[in-house]
Amino acid sequence: MFKNSIGSNGVCGIDIGGTKILIAKISKTGILKRSIMLPMSDGNYRKVLEKIIAEIKKFGNISAVGISIAGDVDGKKGILRYSPNLPKWRNVKLKQYFEKKLNVPTVVDNDANCAVYGSYIIDGKRKYKNFITVTLGTGVGGGIIIDGKLYRGSTGSAGEIGHITVNPGGPKCSCGNRGCLESYIGTKGIIKTATGLGLKNITPAIIASKSMKGNRQAIRVYEKFSEYLAVGIGSLINIFNPDMITFSGGVSNNWDLIEKRFFDELQKRAFKTPLEHVKIIKSKNPENLGAIGAALLSKTFK
Ligand SMILES: [Zn+2]
């Protein structure tokens, strides 16, 4: 069906985010060989896709394309149904478009699924067969691998770890529910906690730097963050009994501030046997997991 056979020249991984797009050439083993970052433009998505195609063509021969994008994705058909970060992108037939323009097989999956697949191979070296990656950023997402296979759920909706209810009467979440994990540890939740403790004009990164300088309120923000994170992860451990859990996303860069309180709290939340077994780490390559995972996923579709 396609001119190039899989595996000949490396694959292309694309991570389409709300503000920027990473386009990368990835080796068969998941090593990033070349990459370019484009800003996301506000206008018509067709123009954005044309630019992406032009950049990929500069990479020379590639044998497949994998696309990671935040939102509701029909993975089988390769259609982005809806993305909260990209309101103008509705029912975009990404797979069809890329296959027509580049004549190589293309897969499309949501960012959390791509991240967990990338982490499964890069961080876990395919050795940890039951595997979860939690993305910590504006939103809190999750991808799940069971017995070495990506678990998408019956309607492709699995892994919404950020929307575990941790407080039935808690604040309203972007999903409409109350007291979701994300409403406490997503970027907005972190800032809300900080504001409640009297900190002003802040971002998670500023809170982290204040925390490292010994600011009591800032330290408390990440303590609270770590406690809520442990509540969510404790449930995941009890339900899935995974071999490995990794963290990615911008907020995971503050892992040093999170780690201690998180593990202390986790002792109280998770069952002893699965907790002793599971390996929990921050991903070694959190920035590029989406693109790498998407590229590697493309090789699973023959
Ligand atoms: Zn929610």
Coordinates of N, CA, C and O and ligand atoms in Angstrom, one line a residue, residues 163 173 175 180, ligand 1:
H163 N -9.1 12.9 36.7 CA -10.5 13.1 37.0 C -11.0 12.0 38.0 O -12.2 11.7 38.1
C173 N -14.4 21.1 38.7 CA -13.3 20.8 37.7 C -13.7 21.2 36.3 O -14.9 21.4 36.0
C175 N -14.0 19.4 33.9 CA -14.8 18.4 33.3 C -16.2 18.4 33.8 O -17.1 17.7 33.3
C180 N -12.1 16.8 41.6 CA -11.2 15.9 40.8 C -9.7 16.1 41.3 O -9.4 17.3 41.7
Ligands
ZN1 ZN -12.5 16.5 36.4

